[in-house]
Amino acid sequence: MAYRLPFGKLLHHPARNLLILVYGSHFQALDSSTGAIIASTRTLYSDNADHEPTTPQVKYISTSDVQEASVRAITFHDKVDGSLLASSGEDKLLKVWDIKEWKLLSSRSVPKRVVSIAFNNDGSQILTADKFGDVYSYPTNPENTSELLLGHVSMITDMVLTPNNKFVITADRDEHIRVSQFPKGYNIESYCFGHTQFLSTLHILPWDSDLLLSAGGDDFIALWDYVPGRLIQTLDIKNFIQNQIIEANESNIDATNTIPESKNIAVMSISSSIVMQHIAIIVEKFPGVLILNWDAEQRHVKYMQTLSLNANPLDCAYDLRGNLWVSSSSKDGGDIDEGLITLFLRQDNNKYEKVSRDHQLVYQINKFGTMKIDELPDLYTTSQLRKDPTDWRKQKNQNEEEEVPEEASEESTNETISLPKKKTLPKGESKRKKKRIRTE
Amino acid sequence: MSGKLPQKKFFRQRAHSNPFSDHHLDPKSPAEMDWSAHYPAFVCEENPTESSFDMPTKQVGRPLMKKKIEFADLGCGYGGLLFSLSTLYPETLMLGMEIRVKVEEYVREKIIALRLQHPGQYQNISIIRMNVMKFLPNFFEKGQARKHKARVITNQLLAEYAYVLRVGGIIYTISDVKDLHEWMVKHLDEHPLFERIPDEEVEKDPVIPIVRTETEEGKKVERNKGEKFLSCYRRITN
């Protein structure tokens, strides 16, 4: 069975009608006001059966320049004239692209796999956060040397540079959000404490840039005043997810891929639109997008609605007019296939209207997007960040309980505050050793 | 009533515990840490009145403490330094941090025993099992600590140490391994938030003889008659 590889990552330019859609190691660029594919790193998909007479006029990027493995991080330099795009990922290559000419400007090796990337305001530096836990600053000009800004003893899962470029904020798998000064990353300004599970995504509110949204393996998303590290709000989103799943089951809509396997939820991404101050949240293996709106008076987020999908979304992005573009994982040729990209047009009443897959804005990308593959890769890696630690206290107690009977009588004869002499051994120590201690 | 001291031989554990493996974490943040069980003698009575040294820590639903912890021994081992400093600075709260379960247990039980053997003493020290490399900021507020003994050092971690140390606070490093010493000195020298304290000044610090002789590193070297390398750095601003 052949599949169309879905778009794993969407990124919309903050000032231009430009949407970058990433699939595997490739990407395509779309004019989000017309729906025309502008550029592609790979020949457009065609299923031959009904060959399209009007193939889009596309600027092809040289195949030899594309990333050698999946792109995990991509960013625009969105200030000044905004002609730069940087990307990196599993191939440990950092690439900088000119998005006017659609050509590669530079490519260089980085020490570890990059998970997040950002330009500073003047475009002179590119920050990378990697799986090893370090944040480096690379000069955009590849001839200059990089600098280590900061590091976590944990896997960094996301990073943002604040709009004023005063702070770099990093999130890791060990529940930490760290706010470090930029560029002097060795000065830690604060920590945002409150998560109890891994973090996967950070998002600064573009209309209130002192505030940060964070989410990951917890049931909630958190809103922070990040400079002092103050928690403003947690919004439980699990209820909305569960209600939706129940409704979906009752109405018998596609049941093939709607039910998360576990009760845990994992937030994959957060996007926002400054137009209506809406926030869109993608949850792993949940066939919908949660929409929150903003209460400017209270400085709170509020749940607004769920946009339902017939397939599991992977990422989403708002365009300049507040339309929401959602990429889904859907099987090639399936009846319920909504296409690679589902578009929700913003209505005047701040509601959204889902358009058909043949709507002109999504027609080309759904027709010619991505490529055919035989087997889908694992698209859901967020929940794999969840930890399953053994609780050493419980383990210890269990061990003690197991061994107590022998010792109990002896213990009780000792003085009230005596200290246990015979200690339980950690799991895995040999019986021989145990025996030796017992006979002492 | 007399507490029996635990015997080290029952608490041996191999020297390494994988700092990258996943451990359970408590607390979520410094504000949620309940220190009252660690330092019962330092819990505020009903109305927290003036405190001689520091304002009481306001804690969420926790008993108020008269003081905050100011000395931290990162990787305290069997706690030799803690026990010595405890009587030298009886009014300063100190915390040892150790990742090895059995070693932590030994220190905990020794503290209990010492408190019973010497009523009124050893109230100011405690131990917690934790991974310093990952979770130090979960336990200390910004600028909370005055002194620190540490041997786990990288450029990136020094930022965390600097975060919990107040300006003017001191980080003590000691090792009997020359290479490790040089590694620590190199990173501390390079770090913009630390400056080395000159040797003459170091010698005047009453803590120094104890760091030399009572830390695990120090004791080992005493036994082996080997060299030991000590260096102290002050937290500065940048």
GROMACS .gro file of N, CA and C in nm, chain A residues 124-266:
model
  429
  124SER      N    1   2.175   3.835   1.215
  124SER     CA    2   2.318   3.804   1.211
  124SER      C    3   2.350   3.671   1.278
  125GLN      N    4   2.259   3.623   1.361
  125GLN     CA    5   2.286   3.498   1.433
  125GLN      C    6   2.169   3.401   1.422
  126ILE      N    7   2.205   3.273   1.425
  126ILE     CA    8   2.103   3.168   1.428
  126ILE      C    9   2.126   3.087   1.555
  127LEU      N   10   2.022   3.075   1.636
  127LEU     CA   11   2.031   2.995   1.758
  127LEU      C   12   1.978   2.856   1.729
  128THR      N   13   2.051   2.755   1.775
  128THR     CA   14   2.001   2.619   1.761
  128THR      C   15   1.995   2.555   1.900
  129ALA      N   16   1.889   2.480   1.924
  129ALA     CA   17   1.879   2.401   2.047
  129ALA      C   18   1.881   2.256   2.004
  130ASP      N   19   1.962   2.174   2.074
  130ASP     CA   20   1.975   2.036   2.026
  130ASP      C   21   1.934   1.932   2.130
  131LYS      N   22   1.930   1.809   2.081
  131LYS     CA   23   1.882   1.699   2.165
  131LYS      C   24   1.976   1.672   2.282
  132PHE      N   25   2.100   1.713   2.269
  132PHE     CA   26   2.197   1.692   2.376
  132PHE      C   27   2.171   1.788   2.492
  133GLY      N   28   2.097   1.896   2.464
  133GLY     CA   29   2.063   1.989   2.570
  133GLY      C   30   2.132   2.124   2.560
  134ASP      N   31   2.204   2.146   2.450
  134ASP     CA   32   2.281   2.270   2.438
  134ASP      C   33   2.217   2.368   2.340
  135VAL      N   34   2.241   2.495   2.365
  135VAL     CA   35   2.199   2.600   2.271
  135VAL      C   36   2.325   2.669   2.220
  136TYR      N   37   2.338   2.671   2.089
  136TYR     CA   38   2.452   2.737   2.026
  136TYR      C   39   2.403   2.857   1.949
  137SER      N   40   2.493   2.954   1.933
  137SER     CA   41   2.466   3.066   1.847
  137SER      C   42   2.561   3.057   1.728
  138TYR      N   43   2.505   3.051   1.608
  138TYR     CA   44   2.585   3.046   1.487
  138TYR      C   45   2.573   3.179   1.414
  139PRO      N   46   2.684   3.234   1.372
  139PRO     CA   47   2.672   3.353   1.288
  139PRO      C   48   2.611   3.312   1.155
  140THR      N   49   2.523   3.396   1.102
  140THR     CA   50   2.458   3.361   0.976
  140THR      C   51   2.563   3.345   0.866
  141ASN      N   52   2.666   3.427   0.874
  141ASN     CA   53   2.780   3.408   0.785
  141ASN      C   54   2.860   3.287   0.832
  142PRO      N   55   2.863   3.182   0.752
  142PRO     CA   56   2.918   3.055   0.802
  142PRO      C   57   3.068   3.056   0.826
  143GLU      N   58   3.135   3.165   0.787
  143GLU     CA   59   3.280   3.166   0.807
  143GLU      C   60   3.317   3.192   0.952
  144ASN      N   61   3.226   3.252   1.027
  144ASN     CA   62   3.257   3.281   1.167
  144ASN      C   63   3.222   3.162   1.256
  145THR      N   64   3.279   3.164   1.377
  145THR     CA   65   3.264   3.046   1.461
  145THR      C   66   3.142   3.055   1.554
  146SER      N   67   3.099   2.939   1.594
  146SER     CA   68   2.980   2.932   1.678
  146SER      C   69   3.018   2.952   1.825
  147GLU      N   70   2.915   2.972   1.906
  147GLU     CA   71   2.937   2.995   2.048
  147GLU      C   72   2.832   2.916   2.126
  148LEU      N   73   2.879   2.851   2.233
  148LEU     CA   74   2.785   2.778   2.319
  148LEU      C   75   2.720   2.877   2.416
  149LEU      N   76   2.589   2.887   2.410
  149LEU     CA   77   2.520   2.985   2.495
  149LEU      C   78   2.480   2.928   2.630
  150LEU      N   79   2.427   2.808   2.629
  150LEU     CA   80   2.379   2.749   2.754
  150LEU      C   81   2.354   2.601   2.732
  151GLY      N   82   2.330   2.530   2.841
  151GLY     CA   83   2.302   2.387   2.828
  151GLY      C   84   2.216   2.335   2.941
  152HIS      N   85   2.137   2.234   2.908
  152HIS     CA   86   2.059   2.162   3.009
  152HIS      C   87   2.120   2.022   3.021
  153VAL      N   88   2.110   1.961   3.139
  153VAL     CA   89   2.146   1.820   3.149
  153VAL      C   90   2.019   1.740   3.121
  154SER      N   91   1.969   1.760   3.002
  154SER     CA   92   1.843   1.698   2.963
  154SER      C   93   1.825   1.728   2.816
  155MET      N   94   1.731   1.659   2.753
  155MET     CA   95   1.704   1.686   2.613
  155MET      C   96   1.619   1.813   2.602
  156ILE      N   97   1.671   1.912   2.527
  156ILE     CA   98   1.587   2.030   2.503
  156ILE      C   99   1.481   1.990   2.401
  157THR      N  100   1.359   2.034   2.426
  157THR     CA  101   1.251   1.997   2.334
  157THR      C  102   1.199   2.118   2.257
  158ASP      N  103   1.220   2.237   2.308
  158ASP     CA  104   1.182   2.356   2.232
  158ASP      C  105   1.257   2.477   2.286
  159MET      N  106   1.268   2.578   2.201
  159MET     CA  107   1.339   2.700   2.239
  159MET      C  108   1.273   2.817   2.168
  160VAL      N  109   1.261   2.930   2.238
  160VAL     CA  110   1.218   3.053   2.172
  160VAL      C  111   1.310   3.167   2.215
  161LEU      N  112   1.330   3.259   2.123
  161LEU     CA  113   1.404   3.381   2.153
  161LEU      C  114   1.296   3.489   2.165
  162THR      N  115   1.299   3.567   2.273
  162THR     CA  116   1.191   3.663   2.293
  162THR      C  117   1.199   3.772   2.187
  163PRO      N  118   1.086   3.833   2.151
  163PRO     CA  119   1.085   3.933   2.044
  163PRO      C  120   1.182   4.049   2.070
  164ASN      N  121   1.205   4.084   2.197
  164ASN     CA  122   1.302   4.192   2.224
  164ASN      C  123   1.446   4.141   2.228
  165ASN      N  124   1.462   4.012   2.205
  165ASN     CA  125   1.595   3.949   2.204
  165ASN      C  126   1.670   3.962   2.336
  166LYS      N  127   1.595   3.978   2.445
  166LYS     CA  128   1.663   3.986   2.575
  166LYS      C  129   1.679   3.850   2.642
  167PHE      N  130   1.593   3.756   2.604
  167PHE     CA  131   1.596   3.626   2.671
  167PHE      C  132   1.583   3.513   2.570
  168VAL      N  133   1.648   3.404   2.603
  168VAL     CA  134   1.624   3.281   2.529
  168VAL      C  135   1.560   3.184   2.628
  169ILE      N  136   1.449   3.126   2.586
  169ILE     CA  137   1.372   3.040   2.675
  169ILE      C  138   1.381   2.897   2.622
  170THR      N  139   1.418   2.806   2.711
  170THR     CA  140   1.435   2.667   2.668
  170THR      C  141   1.349   2.576   2.755
  171ALA      N  142   1.297   2.471   2.692
  171ALA     CA  143   1.215   2.374   2.765
  171ALA      C  144   1.281   2.238   2.748
  172ASP      N  145   1.273   2.154   2.852
  172ASP     CA  146   1.335   2.023   2.839
  172ASP      C  147   1.242   1.911   2.880
  173ARG      N  148   1.295   1.790   2.866
  173ARG     CA  149   1.216   1.672   2.894
  173ARG      C  150   1.195   1.654   3.044
  174ASP      N  151   1.275   1.721   3.125
  174ASP     CA  152   1.265   1.708   3.270
  174ASP      C  153   1.186   1.821   3.335
  175GLU      N  154   1.079   1.860   3.271
  175GLU     CA  155   0.980   1.954   3.328
  175GLU      C  156   1.029   2.098   3.345
  176HIS      N  157   1.149   2.127   3.299
  176HIS     CA  158   1.202   2.262   3.321
  176HIS      C  159   1.176   2.356   3.206
  177ILE      N  160   1.142   2.480   3.242
  177ILE     CA  161   1.147   2.590   3.146
  177ILE      C  162   1.248   2.689   3.204
  178ARG      N  163   1.353   2.715   3.129
  178ARG     CA  164   1.458   2.803   3.179
  178ARG      C  165   1.458   2.932   3.097
  179VAL      N  166   1.465   3.044   3.168
  179VAL     CA  167   1.472   3.173   3.101
  179VAL      C  168   1.614   3.226   3.122
  180SER      N  169   1.692   3.231   3.015
  180SER     CA  170   1.831   3.277   3.023
  180SER      C  171   1.842   3.410   2.951
  181GLN      N  172   1.936   3.491   2.996
  181GLN     CA  173   1.956   3.618   2.929
  181GLN      C  174   2.022   3.593   2.793
  182PHE      N  175   1.992   3.681   2.699
  182PHE     CA  176   2.054   3.672   2.569
  182PHE      C  177   2.125   3.805   2.540
  183PRO      N  178   2.250   3.803   2.491
  183PRO     CA  179   2.326   3.683   2.452
  183PRO      C  180   2.405   3.618   2.565
  184LYS      N  181   2.403   3.676   2.686
  184LYS     CA  182   2.481   3.616   2.795
  184LYS      C  183   2.403   3.504   2.860
  185GLY      N  184   2.401   3.391   2.793
  185GLY     CA  185   2.317   3.279   2.836
  185GLY      C  186   2.355   3.221   2.971
  186TYR      N  187   2.474   3.254   3.023
  186TYR     CA  188   2.515   3.200   3.152
  186TYR      C  189   2.442   3.269   3.267
  187ASN      N  190   2.373   3.380   3.237
  187ASN     CA  191   2.291   3.445   3.339
  187ASN      C  192   2.149   3.390   3.331
  188ILE      N  193   2.116   3.304   3.426
  188ILE     CA  194   1.980   3.250   3.426
  188ILE      C  195   1.889   3.350   3.496
  189GLU      N  196   1.788   3.395   3.427
  189GLU     CA  197   1.697   3.494   3.483
  189GLU      C  198   1.597   3.427   3.577
  190SER      N  199   1.538   3.318   3.530
  190SER     CA  200   1.438   3.251   3.613
  190SER      C  201   1.409   3.112   3.559
  191TYR      N  202   1.334   3.039   3.638
  191TYR     CA  203   1.276   2.913   3.593
  191TYR      C  204   1.126   2.924   3.605
  192CYS      N  205   1.054   2.863   3.513
  192CYS     CA  206   0.908   2.857   3.523
  192CYS      C  207   0.873   2.717   3.572
  193PHE      N  208   0.841   2.706   3.701
  193PHE     CA  209   0.814   2.576   3.761
  193PHE      C  210   0.665   2.548   3.767
  194GLY      N  211   0.625   2.430   3.733
  194GLY     CA  212   0.484   2.393   3.744
  194GLY      C  213   0.448   2.271   3.663
  195HIS      N  214   0.525   2.243   3.561
  195HIS     CA  215   0.496   2.124   3.483
  195HIS      C  216   0.542   2.001   3.559
  196THR      N  217   0.469   1.892   3.537
  196THR     CA  218   0.506   1.768   3.605
  196THR      C  219   0.544   1.661   3.503
  197GLN      N  220   0.533   1.696   3.376
  197GLN     CA  221   0.571   1.603   3.270
  197GLN      C  222   0.663   1.674   3.172
  198PHE      N  223   0.708   1.599   3.074
  198PHE     CA  224   0.797   1.657   2.972
  198PHE      C  225   0.729   1.777   2.906
  199LEU      N  226   0.811   1.867   2.858
  199LEU     CA  227   0.760   1.979   2.779
  199LEU      C  228   0.785   1.950   2.633
  200SER      N  229   0.696   1.996   2.548
  200SER     CA  230   0.720   1.975   2.405
  200SER      C  231   0.719   2.105   2.328
  201THR      N  232   0.649   2.207   2.380
  201THR     CA  233   0.637   2.327   2.298
  201THR      C  234   0.623   2.454   2.382
  202LEU      N  235   0.684   2.559   2.332
  202LEU     CA  236   0.678   2.692   2.393
  202LEU      C  237   0.623   2.789   2.289
  203HIS      N  238   0.544   2.886   2.334
  203HIS     CA  239   0.488   2.981   2.237
  203HIS      C  240   0.470   3.116   2.305
  204ILE      N  241   0.538   3.217   2.255
  204ILE     CA  242   0.521   3.352   2.310
  204ILE      C  243   0.401   3.415   2.242
  205LEU      N  244   0.315   3.479   2.321
  205LEU     CA  245   0.197   3.541   2.262
  205LEU      C  246   0.239   3.667   2.186
  206PRO      N  247   0.211   3.672   2.056
  206PRO     CA  248   0.261   3.786   1.978
  206PRO      C  249   0.196   3.918   2.019
  207TRP      N  250   0.078   3.912   2.080
  207TRP     CA  251   0.010   4.036   2.118
  207TRP      C  252   0.040   4.076   2.262
  208ASP      N  253   0.112   3.993   2.336
  208ASP     CA  254   0.147   4.025   2.474
  208ASP      C  255   0.277   3.951   2.502
  209SER      N  256   0.387   4.007   2.449
  209SER     CA  257   0.508   3.926   2.435
  209SER      C  258   0.584   3.905   2.566
  210ASP      N  259   0.528   3.950   2.679
  210ASP     CA  260   0.585   3.911   2.808
  210ASP      C  261   0.533   3.775   2.852
  211LEU      N  262   0.435   3.725   2.777
  211LEU     CA  263   0.369   3.603   2.821
  211LEU      C  264   0.404   3.485   2.731
  212LEU      N  265   0.411   3.371   2.797
  212LEU     CA  266   0.454   3.249   2.730
  212LEU      C  267   0.353   3.138   2.758
  213LEU      N  268   0.318   3.064   2.654
  213LEU     CA  269   0.239   2.942   2.672
  213LEU      C  270   0.333   2.823   2.664
  214SER      N  271   0.307   2.722   2.747
  214SER     CA  272   0.389   2.602   2.741
  214SER      C  273   0.300   2.481   2.755
  215ALA      N  274   0.343   2.372   2.693
  215ALA     CA  275   0.265   2.248   2.702
  215ALA      C  276   0.354   2.131   2.670
  216GLY      N  277   0.302   2.012   2.702
  216GLY     CA  278   0.377   1.889   2.678
  216GLY      C  279   0.293   1.771   2.721
  217GLY      N  280   0.344   1.693   2.814
  217GLY     CA  281   0.274   1.572   2.856
  217GLY      C  282   0.176   1.593   2.970
  218ASP      N  283   0.160   1.715   3.017
  218ASP     CA  284   0.063   1.743   3.123
  218ASP      C  285  -0.077   1.758   3.063
  219ASP      N  286  -0.178   1.750   3.151
  219ASP     CA  287  -0.316   1.764   3.106
  219ASP      C  288  -0.353   1.909   3.077
  220PHE      N  289  -0.262   1.998   3.104
  220PHE     CA  290  -0.294   2.140   3.092
  220PHE      C  291  -0.193   2.213   3.004
  221ILE      N  292  -0.233   2.332   2.962
  221ILE     CA  293  -0.133   2.422   2.908
  221ILE      C  294  -0.114   2.530   3.013
  222ALA      N  295   0.006   2.587   3.017
  222ALA     CA  296   0.038   2.685   3.121
  222ALA      C  297   0.070   2.819   3.058
  223LEU      N  298   0.028   2.924   3.127
  223LEU     CA  299   0.056   3.060   3.082
  223LEU      C  300   0.147   3.126   3.186
  224TRP      N  301   0.257   3.184   3.139
  224TRP     CA  302   0.359   3.236   3.230
  224TRP      C  303   0.391   3.382   3.200
  225ASP      N  304   0.419   3.454   3.308
  225ASP     CA  305   0.490   3.580   3.297
  225ASP      C  306   0.636   3.536   3.313
  226TYR      N  307   0.705   3.521   3.201
  226TYR     CA  308   0.828   3.441   3.206
  226TYR      C  309   0.948   3.512   3.267
  227VAL      N  310   0.954   3.644   3.265
  227VAL     CA  311   1.075   3.708   3.321
  227VAL      C  312   1.087   3.679   3.470
  228PRO      N  313   0.981   3.700   3.549
  228PRO     CA  314   0.994   3.658   3.690
  228PRO      C  315   0.966   3.509   3.710
  229GLY      N  316   0.929   3.438   3.605
  229GLY     CA  317   0.899   3.295   3.620
  229GLY      C  318   0.769   3.270   3.694
  230ARG      N  319   0.671   3.358   3.673
  230ARG     CA  320   0.546   3.349   3.750
  230ARG      C  321   0.437   3.279   3.668
  231LEU      N  322   0.377   3.179   3.730
  231LEU     CA  323   0.267   3.107   3.665
  231LEU      C  324   0.140   3.192   3.674
  232ILE      N  325   0.078   3.222   3.561
  232ILE     CA  326  -0.044   3.302   3.562
  232ILE      C  327  -0.166   3.213   3.560
  233GLN      N  328  -0.160   3.109   3.478
  233GLN     CA  329  -0.281   3.029   3.458
  233GLN      C  330  -0.245   2.890   3.410
  234THR      N  331  -0.323   2.791   3.453
  234THR     CA  332  -0.318   2.663   3.385
  234THR      C  333  -0.457   2.635   3.333
  235LEU      N  334  -0.466   2.589   3.211
  235LEU     CA  335  -0.595   2.558   3.150
  235LEU      C  336  -0.597   2.409   3.120
  236ASP      N  337  -0.687   2.340   3.189
  236ASP     CA  338  -0.699   2.195   3.168
  236ASP      C  339  -0.758   2.171   3.029
  237ILE      N  340  -0.688   2.097   2.948
  237ILE     CA  341  -0.742   2.072   2.813
  237ILE      C  342  -0.786   1.927   2.796
  238LYS      N  343  -0.760   1.846   2.896
  238LYS     CA  344  -0.792   1.704   2.883
  238LYS      C  345  -0.943   1.683   2.868
  239ASN      N  346  -1.019   1.761   2.945
  239ASN     CA  347  -1.165   1.748   2.938
  239ASN      C  348  -1.217   1.769   2.797
  240PHE      N  349  -1.165   1.873   2.732
  240PHE     CA  350  -1.212   1.904   2.598
  240PHE      C  351  -1.179   1.790   2.502
  241ILE      N  352  -1.064   1.733   2.524
  241ILE     CA  353  -1.021   1.621   2.439
  241ILE      C  354  -1.112   1.502   2.460
  242GLN      N  355  -1.137   1.470   2.587
  242GLN     CA  356  -1.218   1.352   2.617
  242GLN      C  357  -1.362   1.368   2.570
  243ASN      N  358  -1.419   1.486   2.595
  243ASN     CA  359  -1.557   1.509   2.550
  243ASN      C  360  -1.567   1.488   2.401
  244GLN      N  361  -1.470   1.539   2.332
  244GLN     CA  362  -1.472   1.530   2.188
  244GLN      C  363  -1.466   1.384   2.143
  245ILE      N  364  -1.385   1.309   2.210
  245ILE     CA  365  -1.370   1.168   2.172
  245ILE      C  366  -1.501   1.094   2.196
  246ILE      N  367  -1.567   1.124   2.307
  246ILE     CA  368  -1.694   1.059   2.335
  246ILE      C  369  -1.796   1.094   2.227
  247GLU      N  370  -1.804   1.222   2.194
  247GLU     CA  371  -1.896   1.263   2.088
  247GLU      C  372  -1.867   1.191   1.958
  248ALA      N  373  -1.742   1.184   1.925
  248ALA     CA  374  -1.703   1.120   1.800
  248ALA      C  375  -1.746   0.975   1.799
  249ASN      N  376  -1.729   0.908   1.911
  249ASN     CA  377  -1.769   0.768   1.918
  249ASN      C  378  -1.919   0.752   1.906
  250GLU      N  379  -1.992   0.842   1.973
  250GLU     CA  380  -2.137   0.831   1.970
  250GLU      C  381  -2.192   0.851   1.830
  251SER      N  382  -2.134   0.947   1.760
  251SER     CA  383  -2.187   0.973   1.628
  251SER      C  384  -2.121   0.883   1.522
  252ASN      N  385  -2.037   0.795   1.572
  252ASN     CA  386  -1.978   0.694   1.483
  252ASN      C  387  -1.898   0.750   1.365
  253ILE      N  388  -1.839   0.862   1.386
  253ILE     CA  389  -1.750   0.913   1.282
  253ILE      C  390  -1.624   0.827   1.286
  254ASP      N  391  -1.562   0.823   1.176
  254ASP     CA  392  -1.441   0.744   1.160
  254ASP      C  393  -1.376   0.703   1.291
  255ALA      N  394  -1.375   0.576   1.317
  255ALA     CA  395  -1.323   0.532   1.446
  255ALA      C  396  -1.184   0.470   1.432
  256THR      N  397  -1.131   0.474   1.314
  256THR     CA  398  -1.005   0.403   1.292
  256THR      C  399  -0.888   0.465   1.368
  257ASN      N  400  -0.887   0.596   1.374
  257ASN     CA  401  -0.767   0.654   1.434
  257ASN      C  402  -0.801   0.767   1.530
  258THR      N  403  -0.918   0.760   1.590
  258THR     CA  404  -0.958   0.875   1.670
  258THR      C  405  -0.926   0.858   1.819
  259ILE      N  406  -0.911   0.736   1.864
  259ILE     CA  407  -0.902   0.719   2.009
  259ILE      C  408  -0.757   0.704   2.052
  260PRO      N  409  -0.715   0.795   2.135
  260PRO     CA  410  -0.578   0.782   2.184
  260PRO      C  411  -0.562   0.651   2.261
  261GLU      N  412  -0.448   0.591   2.247
  261GLU     CA  413  -0.429   0.460   2.308
  261GLU      C  414  -0.426   0.467   2.460
  262SER      N  415  -0.377   0.575   2.511
  262SER     CA  416  -0.368   0.584   2.656
  262SER      C  417  -0.446   0.705   2.702
  263LYS      N  418  -0.457   0.716   2.833
  263LYS     CA  419  -0.531   0.829   2.884
  263LYS      C  420  -0.444   0.955   2.888
  264ASN      N  421  -0.318   0.937   2.861
  264ASN     CA  422  -0.229   1.053   2.862
  264ASN      C  423  -0.240   1.133   2.733
  265ILE      N  424  -0.227   1.263   2.747
  265ILE     CA  425  -0.226   1.344   2.626
  265ILE      C  426  -0.089   1.408   2.609
  266ALA      N  427  -0.056   1.434   2.484
  266ALA     CA  428   0.072   1.499   2.453
  266ALA      C  429   0.045   1.609   2.353
   0.00000   0.00000   0.00000
